[in-house]
Coordinates of C-alpha atoms in Angstrom, one line a residue:
Chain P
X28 CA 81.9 -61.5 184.3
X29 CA 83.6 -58.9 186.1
X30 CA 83.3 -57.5 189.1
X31 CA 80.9 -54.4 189.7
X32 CA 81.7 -51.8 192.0
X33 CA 79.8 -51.3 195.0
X34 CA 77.4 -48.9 195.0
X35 CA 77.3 -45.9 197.5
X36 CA 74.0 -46.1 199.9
X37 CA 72.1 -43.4 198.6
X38 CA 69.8 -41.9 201.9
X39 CA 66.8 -39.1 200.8
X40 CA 65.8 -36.4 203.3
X41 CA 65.2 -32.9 203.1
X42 CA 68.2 -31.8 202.5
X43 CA 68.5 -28.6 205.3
X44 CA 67.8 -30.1 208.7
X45 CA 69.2 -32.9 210.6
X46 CA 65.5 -33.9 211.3
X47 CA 64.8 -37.8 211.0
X48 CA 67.6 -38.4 208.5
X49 CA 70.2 -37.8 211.2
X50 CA 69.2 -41.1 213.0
X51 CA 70.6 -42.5 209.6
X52 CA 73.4 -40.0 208.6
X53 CA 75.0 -40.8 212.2
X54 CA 74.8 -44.6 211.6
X55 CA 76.2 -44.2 208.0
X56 CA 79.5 -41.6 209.2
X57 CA 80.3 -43.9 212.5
X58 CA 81.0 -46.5 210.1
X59 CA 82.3 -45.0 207.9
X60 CA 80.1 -45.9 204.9
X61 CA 80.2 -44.8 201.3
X62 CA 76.8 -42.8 200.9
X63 CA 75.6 -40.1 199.3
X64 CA 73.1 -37.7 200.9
X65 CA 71.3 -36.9 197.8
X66 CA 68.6 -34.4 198.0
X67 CA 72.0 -31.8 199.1
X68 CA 73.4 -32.6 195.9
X69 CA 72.6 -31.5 192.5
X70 CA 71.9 -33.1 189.1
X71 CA 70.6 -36.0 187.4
X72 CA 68.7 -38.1 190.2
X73 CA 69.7 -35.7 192.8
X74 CA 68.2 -33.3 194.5
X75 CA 65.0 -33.0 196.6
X76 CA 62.8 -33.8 192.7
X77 CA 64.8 -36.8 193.2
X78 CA 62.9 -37.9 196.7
X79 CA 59.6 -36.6 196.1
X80 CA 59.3 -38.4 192.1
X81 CA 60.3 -42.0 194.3
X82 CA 57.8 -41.0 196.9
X83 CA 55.3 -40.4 194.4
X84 CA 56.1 -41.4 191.0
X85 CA 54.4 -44.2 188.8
X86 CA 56.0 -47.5 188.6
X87 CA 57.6 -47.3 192.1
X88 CA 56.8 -50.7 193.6
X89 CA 57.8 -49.7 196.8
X90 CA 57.2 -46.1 197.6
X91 CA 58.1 -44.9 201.1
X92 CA 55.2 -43.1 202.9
X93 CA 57.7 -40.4 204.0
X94 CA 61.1 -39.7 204.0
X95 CA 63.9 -40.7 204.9
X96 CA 64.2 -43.5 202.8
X97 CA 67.3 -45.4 202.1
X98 CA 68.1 -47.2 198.4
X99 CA 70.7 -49.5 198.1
X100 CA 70.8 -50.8 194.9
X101 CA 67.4 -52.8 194.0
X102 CA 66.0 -52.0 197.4
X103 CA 64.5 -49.5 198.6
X104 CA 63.2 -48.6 202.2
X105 CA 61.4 -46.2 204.2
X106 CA 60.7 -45.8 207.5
X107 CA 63.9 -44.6 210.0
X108 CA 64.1 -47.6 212.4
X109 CA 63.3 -49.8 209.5
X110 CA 66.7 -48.4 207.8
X111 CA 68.9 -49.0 210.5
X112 CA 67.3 -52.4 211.2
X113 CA 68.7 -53.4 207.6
X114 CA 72.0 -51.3 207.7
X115 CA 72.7 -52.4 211.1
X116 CA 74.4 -55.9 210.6
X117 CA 76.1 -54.4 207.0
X118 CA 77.5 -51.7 209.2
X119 CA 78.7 -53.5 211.7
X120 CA 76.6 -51.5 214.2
X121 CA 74.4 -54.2 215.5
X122 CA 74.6 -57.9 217.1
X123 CA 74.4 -61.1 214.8
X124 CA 72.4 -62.8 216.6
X125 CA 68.4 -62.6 216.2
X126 CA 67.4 -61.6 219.7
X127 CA 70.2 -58.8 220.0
X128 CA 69.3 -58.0 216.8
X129 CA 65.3 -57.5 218.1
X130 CA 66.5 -55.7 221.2
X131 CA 68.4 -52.8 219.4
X132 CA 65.5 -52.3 217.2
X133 CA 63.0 -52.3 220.1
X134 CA 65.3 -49.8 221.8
X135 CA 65.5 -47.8 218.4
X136 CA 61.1 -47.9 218.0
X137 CA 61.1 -46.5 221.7
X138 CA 63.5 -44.1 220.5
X139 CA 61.5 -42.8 217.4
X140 CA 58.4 -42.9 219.5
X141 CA 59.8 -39.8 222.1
X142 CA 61.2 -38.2 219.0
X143 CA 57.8 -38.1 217.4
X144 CA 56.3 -36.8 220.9
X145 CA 58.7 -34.2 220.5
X146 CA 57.2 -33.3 217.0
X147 CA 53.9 -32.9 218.2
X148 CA 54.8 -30.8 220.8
X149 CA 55.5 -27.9 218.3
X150 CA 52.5 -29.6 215.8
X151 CA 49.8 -31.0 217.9
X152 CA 47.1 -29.9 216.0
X153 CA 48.8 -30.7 212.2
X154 CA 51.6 -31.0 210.8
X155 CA 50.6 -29.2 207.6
X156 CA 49.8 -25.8 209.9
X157 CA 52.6 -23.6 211.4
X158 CA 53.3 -24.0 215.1
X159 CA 52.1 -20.3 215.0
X160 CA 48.2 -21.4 214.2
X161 CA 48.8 -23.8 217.2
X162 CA 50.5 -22.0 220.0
X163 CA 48.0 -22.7 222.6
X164 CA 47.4 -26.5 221.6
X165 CA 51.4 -26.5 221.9
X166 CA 51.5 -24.8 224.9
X167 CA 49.7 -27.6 226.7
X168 CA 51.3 -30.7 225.1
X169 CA 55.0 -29.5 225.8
X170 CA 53.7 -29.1 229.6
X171 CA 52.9 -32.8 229.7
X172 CA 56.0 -33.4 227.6
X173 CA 58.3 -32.0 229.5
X174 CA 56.9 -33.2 233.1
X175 CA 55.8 -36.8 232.2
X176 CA 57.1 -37.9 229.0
X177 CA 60.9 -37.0 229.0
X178 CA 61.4 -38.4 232.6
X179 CA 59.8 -41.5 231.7
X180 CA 61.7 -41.9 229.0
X181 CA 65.1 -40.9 230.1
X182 CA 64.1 -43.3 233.4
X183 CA 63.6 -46.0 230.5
X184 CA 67.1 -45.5 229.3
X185 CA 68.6 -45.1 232.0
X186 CA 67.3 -48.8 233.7
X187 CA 68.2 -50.6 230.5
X188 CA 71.9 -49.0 230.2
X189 CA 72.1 -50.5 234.2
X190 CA 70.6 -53.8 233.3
X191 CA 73.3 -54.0 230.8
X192 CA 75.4 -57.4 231.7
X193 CA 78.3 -55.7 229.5
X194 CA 78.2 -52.3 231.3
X195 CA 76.3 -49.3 231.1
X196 CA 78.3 -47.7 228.3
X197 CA 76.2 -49.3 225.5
X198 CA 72.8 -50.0 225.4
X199 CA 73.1 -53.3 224.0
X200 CA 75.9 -55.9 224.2
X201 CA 79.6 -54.5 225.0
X202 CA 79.9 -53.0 221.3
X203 CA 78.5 -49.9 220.0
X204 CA 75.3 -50.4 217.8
X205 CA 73.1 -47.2 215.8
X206 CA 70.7 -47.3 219.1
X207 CA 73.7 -45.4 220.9
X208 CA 74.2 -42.8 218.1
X209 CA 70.3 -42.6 218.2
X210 CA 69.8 -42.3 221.9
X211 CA 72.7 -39.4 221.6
X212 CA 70.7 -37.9 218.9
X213 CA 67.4 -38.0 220.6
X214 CA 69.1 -36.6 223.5
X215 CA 71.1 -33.6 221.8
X216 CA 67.3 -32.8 220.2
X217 CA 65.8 -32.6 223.4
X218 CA 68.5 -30.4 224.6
X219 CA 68.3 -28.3 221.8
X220 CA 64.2 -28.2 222.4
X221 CA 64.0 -28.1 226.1
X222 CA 67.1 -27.0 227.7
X223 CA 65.9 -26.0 230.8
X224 CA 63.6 -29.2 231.0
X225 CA 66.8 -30.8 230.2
X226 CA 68.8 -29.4 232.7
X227 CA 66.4 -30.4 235.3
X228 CA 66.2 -34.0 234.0
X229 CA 69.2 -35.2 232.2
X230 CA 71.6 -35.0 235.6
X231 CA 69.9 -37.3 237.7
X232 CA 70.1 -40.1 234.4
X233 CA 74.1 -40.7 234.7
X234 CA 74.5 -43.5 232.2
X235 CA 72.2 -41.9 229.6
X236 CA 74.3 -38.4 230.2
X237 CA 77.3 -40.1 230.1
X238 CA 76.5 -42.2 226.8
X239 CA 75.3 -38.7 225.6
X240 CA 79.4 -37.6 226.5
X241 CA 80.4 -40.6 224.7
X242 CA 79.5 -40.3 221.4
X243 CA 80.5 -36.9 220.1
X244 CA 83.9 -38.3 221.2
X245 CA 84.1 -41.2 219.0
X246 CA 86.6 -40.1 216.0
X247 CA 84.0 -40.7 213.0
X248 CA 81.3 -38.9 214.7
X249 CA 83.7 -36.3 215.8
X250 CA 85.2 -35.8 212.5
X251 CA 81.3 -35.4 211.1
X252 CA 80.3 -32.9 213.7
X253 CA 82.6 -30.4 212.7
X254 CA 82.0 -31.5 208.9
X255 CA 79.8 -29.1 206.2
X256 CA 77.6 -32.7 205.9
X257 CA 76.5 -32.1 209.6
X258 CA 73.6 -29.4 210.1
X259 CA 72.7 -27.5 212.6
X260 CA 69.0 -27.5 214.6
X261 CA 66.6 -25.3 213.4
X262 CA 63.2 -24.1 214.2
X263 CA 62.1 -26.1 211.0
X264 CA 63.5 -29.3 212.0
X265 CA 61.9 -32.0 214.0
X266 CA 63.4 -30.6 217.4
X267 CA 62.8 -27.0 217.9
X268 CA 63.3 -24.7 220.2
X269 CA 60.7 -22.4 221.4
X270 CA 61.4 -20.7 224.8
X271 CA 57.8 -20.8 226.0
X272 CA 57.4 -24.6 225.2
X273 CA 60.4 -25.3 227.4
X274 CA 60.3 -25.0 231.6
X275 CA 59.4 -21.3 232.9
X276 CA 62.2 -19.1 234.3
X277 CA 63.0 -19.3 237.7
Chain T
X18 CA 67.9 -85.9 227.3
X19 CA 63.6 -85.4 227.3
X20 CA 61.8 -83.2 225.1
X21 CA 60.3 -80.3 226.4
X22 CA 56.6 -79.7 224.8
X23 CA 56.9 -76.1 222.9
X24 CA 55.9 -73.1 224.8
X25 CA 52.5 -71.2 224.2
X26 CA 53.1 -67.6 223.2
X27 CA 52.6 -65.3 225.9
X28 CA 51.0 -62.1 224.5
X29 CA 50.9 -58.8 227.5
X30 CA 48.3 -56.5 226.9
X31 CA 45.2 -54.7 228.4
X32 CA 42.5 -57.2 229.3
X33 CA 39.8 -55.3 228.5
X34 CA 40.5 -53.8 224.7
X35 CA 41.3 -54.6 221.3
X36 CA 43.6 -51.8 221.3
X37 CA 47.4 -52.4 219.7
X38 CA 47.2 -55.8 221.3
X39 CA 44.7 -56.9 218.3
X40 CA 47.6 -56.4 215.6
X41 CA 49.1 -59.6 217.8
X42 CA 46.0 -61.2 218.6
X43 CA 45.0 -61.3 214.9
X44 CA 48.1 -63.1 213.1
X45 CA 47.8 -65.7 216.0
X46 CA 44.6 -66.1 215.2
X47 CA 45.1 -66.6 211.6
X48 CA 47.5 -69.0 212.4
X49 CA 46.1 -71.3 214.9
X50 CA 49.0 -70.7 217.2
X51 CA 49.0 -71.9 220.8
X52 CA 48.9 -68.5 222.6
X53 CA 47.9 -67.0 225.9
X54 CA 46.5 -63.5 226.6
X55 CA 48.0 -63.1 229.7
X56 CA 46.4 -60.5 231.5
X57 CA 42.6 -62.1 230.5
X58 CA 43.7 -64.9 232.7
X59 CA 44.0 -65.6 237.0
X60 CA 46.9 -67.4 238.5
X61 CA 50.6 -67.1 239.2
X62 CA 52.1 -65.0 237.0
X63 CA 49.0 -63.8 234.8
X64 CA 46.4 -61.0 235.4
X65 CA 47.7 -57.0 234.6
X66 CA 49.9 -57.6 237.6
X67 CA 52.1 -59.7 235.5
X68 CA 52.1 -57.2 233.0
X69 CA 53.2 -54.3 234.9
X70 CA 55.8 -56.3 237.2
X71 CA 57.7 -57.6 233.8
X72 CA 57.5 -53.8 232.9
X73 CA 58.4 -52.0 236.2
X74 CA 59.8 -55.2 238.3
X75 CA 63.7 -55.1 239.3
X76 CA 65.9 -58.0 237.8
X77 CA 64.0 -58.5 233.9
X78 CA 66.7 -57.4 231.4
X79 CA 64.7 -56.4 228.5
X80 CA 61.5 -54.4 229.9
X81 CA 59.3 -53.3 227.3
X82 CA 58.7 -49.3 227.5
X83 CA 55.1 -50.2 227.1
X84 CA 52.3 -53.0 226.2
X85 CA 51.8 -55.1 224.4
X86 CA 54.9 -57.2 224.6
X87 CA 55.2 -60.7 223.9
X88 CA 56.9 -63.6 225.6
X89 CA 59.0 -66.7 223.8
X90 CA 60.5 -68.7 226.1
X91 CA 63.3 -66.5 227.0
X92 CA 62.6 -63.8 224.8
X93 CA 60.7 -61.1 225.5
X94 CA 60.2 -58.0 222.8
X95 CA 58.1 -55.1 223.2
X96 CA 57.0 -52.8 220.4
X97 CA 54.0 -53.9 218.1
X98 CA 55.6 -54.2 214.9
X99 CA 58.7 -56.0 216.2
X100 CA 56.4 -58.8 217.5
X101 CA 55.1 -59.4 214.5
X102 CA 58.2 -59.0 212.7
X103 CA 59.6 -61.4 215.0
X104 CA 56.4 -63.9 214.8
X105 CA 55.8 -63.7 211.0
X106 CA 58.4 -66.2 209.8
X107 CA 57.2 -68.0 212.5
X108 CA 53.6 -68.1 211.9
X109 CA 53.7 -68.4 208.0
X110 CA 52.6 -64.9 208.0
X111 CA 55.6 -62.9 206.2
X112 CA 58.1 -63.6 203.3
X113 CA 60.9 -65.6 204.2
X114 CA 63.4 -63.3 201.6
X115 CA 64.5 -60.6 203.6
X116 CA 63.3 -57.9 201.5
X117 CA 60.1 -59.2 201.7
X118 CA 60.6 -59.4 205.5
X119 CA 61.5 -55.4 205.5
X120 CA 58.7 -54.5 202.8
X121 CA 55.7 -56.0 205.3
X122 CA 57.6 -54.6 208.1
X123 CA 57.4 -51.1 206.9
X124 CA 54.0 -51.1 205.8
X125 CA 53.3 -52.4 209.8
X126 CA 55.2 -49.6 210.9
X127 CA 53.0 -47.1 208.5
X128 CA 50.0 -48.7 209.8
X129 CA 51.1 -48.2 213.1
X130 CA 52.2 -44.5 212.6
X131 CA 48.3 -44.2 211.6
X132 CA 47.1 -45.6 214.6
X133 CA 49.3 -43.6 217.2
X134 CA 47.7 -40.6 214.6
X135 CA 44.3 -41.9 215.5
X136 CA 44.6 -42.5 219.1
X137 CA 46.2 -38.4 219.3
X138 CA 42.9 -37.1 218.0
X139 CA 40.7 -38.3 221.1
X140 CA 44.1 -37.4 223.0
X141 CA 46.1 -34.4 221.1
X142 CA 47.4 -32.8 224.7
X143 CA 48.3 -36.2 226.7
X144 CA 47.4 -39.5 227.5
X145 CA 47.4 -39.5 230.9
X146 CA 44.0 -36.8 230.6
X147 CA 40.7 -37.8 230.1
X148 CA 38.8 -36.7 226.8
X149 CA 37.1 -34.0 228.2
X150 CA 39.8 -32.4 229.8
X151 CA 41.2 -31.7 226.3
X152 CA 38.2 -31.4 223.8
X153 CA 38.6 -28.2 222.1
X154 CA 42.3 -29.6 221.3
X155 CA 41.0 -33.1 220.0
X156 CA 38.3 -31.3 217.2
X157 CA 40.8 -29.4 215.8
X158 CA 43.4 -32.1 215.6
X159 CA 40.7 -34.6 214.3
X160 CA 39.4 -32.3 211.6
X161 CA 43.0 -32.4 210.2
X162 CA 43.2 -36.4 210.6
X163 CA 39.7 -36.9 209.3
X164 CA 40.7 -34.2 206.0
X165 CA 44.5 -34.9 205.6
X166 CA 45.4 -38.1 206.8
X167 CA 43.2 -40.3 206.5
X168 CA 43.0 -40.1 202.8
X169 CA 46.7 -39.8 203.0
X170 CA 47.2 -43.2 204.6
X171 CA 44.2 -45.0 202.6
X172 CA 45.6 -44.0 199.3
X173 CA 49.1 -45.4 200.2
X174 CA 48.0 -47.9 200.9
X175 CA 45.7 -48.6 198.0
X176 CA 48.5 -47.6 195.4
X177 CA 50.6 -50.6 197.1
X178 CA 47.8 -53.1 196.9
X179 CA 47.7 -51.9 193.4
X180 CA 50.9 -52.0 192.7
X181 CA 51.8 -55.3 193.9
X182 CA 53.2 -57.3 191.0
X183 CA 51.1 -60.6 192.2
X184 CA 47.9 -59.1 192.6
X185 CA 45.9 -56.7 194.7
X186 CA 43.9 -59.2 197.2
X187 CA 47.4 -58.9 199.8
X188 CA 49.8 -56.0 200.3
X189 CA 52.9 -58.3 199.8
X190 CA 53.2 -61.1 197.1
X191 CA 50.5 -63.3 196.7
X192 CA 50.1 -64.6 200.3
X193 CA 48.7 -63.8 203.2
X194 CA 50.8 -61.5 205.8
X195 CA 50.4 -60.0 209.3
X196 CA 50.3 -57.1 207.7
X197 CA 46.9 -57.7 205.6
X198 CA 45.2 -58.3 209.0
X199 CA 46.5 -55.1 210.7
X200 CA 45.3 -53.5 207.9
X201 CA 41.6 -55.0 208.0
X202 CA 42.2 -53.9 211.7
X203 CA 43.1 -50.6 211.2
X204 CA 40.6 -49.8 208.6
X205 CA 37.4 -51.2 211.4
X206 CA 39.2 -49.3 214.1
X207 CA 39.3 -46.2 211.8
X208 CA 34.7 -47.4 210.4
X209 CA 34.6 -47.3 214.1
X210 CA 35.9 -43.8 215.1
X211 CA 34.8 -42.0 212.5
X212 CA 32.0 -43.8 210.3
X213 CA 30.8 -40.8 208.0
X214 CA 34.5 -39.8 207.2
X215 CA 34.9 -43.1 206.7
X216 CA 32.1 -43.4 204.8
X217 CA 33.1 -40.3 202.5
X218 CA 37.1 -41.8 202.0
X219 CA 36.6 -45.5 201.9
X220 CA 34.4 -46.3 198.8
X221 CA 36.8 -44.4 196.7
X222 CA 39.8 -46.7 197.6
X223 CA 38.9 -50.2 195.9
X224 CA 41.4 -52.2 197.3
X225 CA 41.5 -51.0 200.5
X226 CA 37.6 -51.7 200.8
X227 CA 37.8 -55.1 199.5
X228 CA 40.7 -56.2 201.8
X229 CA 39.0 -55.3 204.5
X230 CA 35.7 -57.3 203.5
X231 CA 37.7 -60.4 202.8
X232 CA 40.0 -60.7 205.7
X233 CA 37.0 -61.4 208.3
X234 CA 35.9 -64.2 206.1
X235 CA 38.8 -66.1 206.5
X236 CA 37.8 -69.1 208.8
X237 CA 40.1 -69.0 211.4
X238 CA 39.1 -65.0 211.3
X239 CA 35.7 -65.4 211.2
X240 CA 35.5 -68.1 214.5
X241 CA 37.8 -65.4 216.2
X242 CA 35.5 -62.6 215.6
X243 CA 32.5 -64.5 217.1
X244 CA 34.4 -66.0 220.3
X245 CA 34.8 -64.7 223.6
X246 CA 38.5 -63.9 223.0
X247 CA 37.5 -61.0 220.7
X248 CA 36.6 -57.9 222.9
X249 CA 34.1 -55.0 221.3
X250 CA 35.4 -51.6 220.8
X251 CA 35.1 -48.9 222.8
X252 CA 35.9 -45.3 224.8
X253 CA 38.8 -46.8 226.7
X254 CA 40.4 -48.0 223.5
X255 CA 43.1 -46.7 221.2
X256 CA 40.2 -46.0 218.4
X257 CA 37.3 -44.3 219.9
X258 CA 34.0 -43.1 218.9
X259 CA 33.0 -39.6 220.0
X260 CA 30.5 -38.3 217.1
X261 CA 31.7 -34.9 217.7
X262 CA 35.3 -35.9 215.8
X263 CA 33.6 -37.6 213.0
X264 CA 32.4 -35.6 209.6
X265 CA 29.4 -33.2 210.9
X266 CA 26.0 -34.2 210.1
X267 CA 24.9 -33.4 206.5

């Protein structure tokens, strides 16, 4: 018999923000991975069609309830923290072990959680309406956001970098793992969101700030920053910013 | 060298709710599984104060962000659907084929993304406000969930009971898995906050319907439901019934 040729991961997500996918896309370039961001490419099986006839074609046994999902070969999966959970040993980006294993994914859950809170500041009402039908409703979740949420997670972040036996550089173990990338990620959102929140919270959190340093710096993720595959924040992205969700002036 | 008698699960929640901690409570249930509910009980090291100091106490390595967590020994793990990830091989109550494993976790985590939807309509602005401080918020927010996703979710879900390849009566193969139970749970949680929407969206999904009528006849369900360890709903609990976010009258 011979030998097939691997196939490339093949990720689906809108294909113009960073949005959830990036969680994923960061994972994928830190390693290095052969993948193929398909909804920003065209042709047969590409394309944004591509993601919405798996989502909800016939014959699908396992549709994803959203995007992004990730197929790699015969299996498919949805769900973000789900994806890295299964990529994470193959990439080299998590422990071996079961509980290490456990604890990154915990980390990354926590991680999607804020990131979704984040959403809903701009959508509190529905997703399906424009942040413009729900200015006041948004107006009053991004107060609460910004004063109780954020701190408590950064404060979350920060105690577990510190509690690190292998140093506060990683959030688990001495080695990188995809919770790093994704704390980075959810950290450059908020920025991008809330940076005068930001500014008022992020200092007083040195290991989280300083992981947040960190990564950019790595070559692959460095190399991918300044790339055409990395895009930039938008306010139709999962983080947005909108001035008068963030702190007041002065 | 002796041998030490297995551990009961330790399960951290809220002693007064089903809330997320039912999701856990449930697949113990199911499987007979020597388990404390930590915070129902008095002593050393039980009661919420055991709880909260594993959450905010200096010195535990791995504090959950938020309840329920479990406790195995020496692991500890936070997040709902990594417990039961993390229990189902254990309990009998997952495929042992790790694309089996994924496929239930996903769905756990969609059922779960549901609930955290459900919870936001009683509290759209934050958690940490009463209901009434953020009314005119919740009835928009629950129109939307009541119109959008709630039939959203339900039909998922029916077209993967449907779908499955060894018959409709459980979400994954032809066993029994956590995630059958959380989705009985989720569908009395959802009868219970909103019974005429419910009422309008249920009959139409089959499947759905009929998984949630046969999971509380399974014995080791049914003696739960009818013990003292199972705690009624109500308006301190993730799923709440305030008429005024339900269908209006007529």
């Amino acid at each position: 018999m011979k030998g097939r040729a691997p196939l490339a991961y093949e990720l689906f997500y809108w294909p113009q923000i960073p949005g959830r996918g990036e969680f994923i896309r960061l994972a994928l370039e830190e390693a290095g991975a052969d993948y193929v961001d398909t909804c920003r490419l065209k042709g047969p099986g590409r394309g944004t069609k591509a993601m919405l006839s798996t989502m909800y074609g016939q014959g699908v046994a396992h549709p994803p309830f959203a995007s992004p999902f990730l197929r790699d070969g015969d299996v498919l999966i949805g769900q973000t923290a789900a994806i890295l959970l299964y990529l994470g040993g193959r990439l080299g980006l998590a422990p071996a072990d079961e509980a290490g294993k456990l604890w990154t994914h915990q980390i990354q859950l926590t991680i999607a959680d804020c990131a979704a809170e984040a959403h809903d500041t701009h959508h509190p009402v529905s997703a399906d309406l424009y942040y413009e039908e729900q200015k006041p409703e948004a107006a009053r979740r991004a107060k609460y956001f910004r004063d109780e949420r954020i701190p408590k997670y950064l404060d979350w972040f920060e105690t577990i970098l510190d509690r690190n036996p292998a140093g506060r550089a990683h959030l688990v173990g001495e080695k990188l793992t995809y919770a790093d990338l994704s704390l980075y990620y959810l950290v450059e959102g908020l920025k991008y969101a809330f940076p005068r929140a930001m500014a008022r919270h992020l200092p007083g959190r040195r290991s989280v700030a300083a992981l947040a340093v960190a990564m950019p710096q790595r070559p692959g993720i460095a190399a991918y920053l300044v790339s055409p595959r990395r895009m930039p924040f938008s306010e139709q992205d999962l983080f947005r910013h909108y001035p008068e969700l963030d702190d007041p002036i002065g």
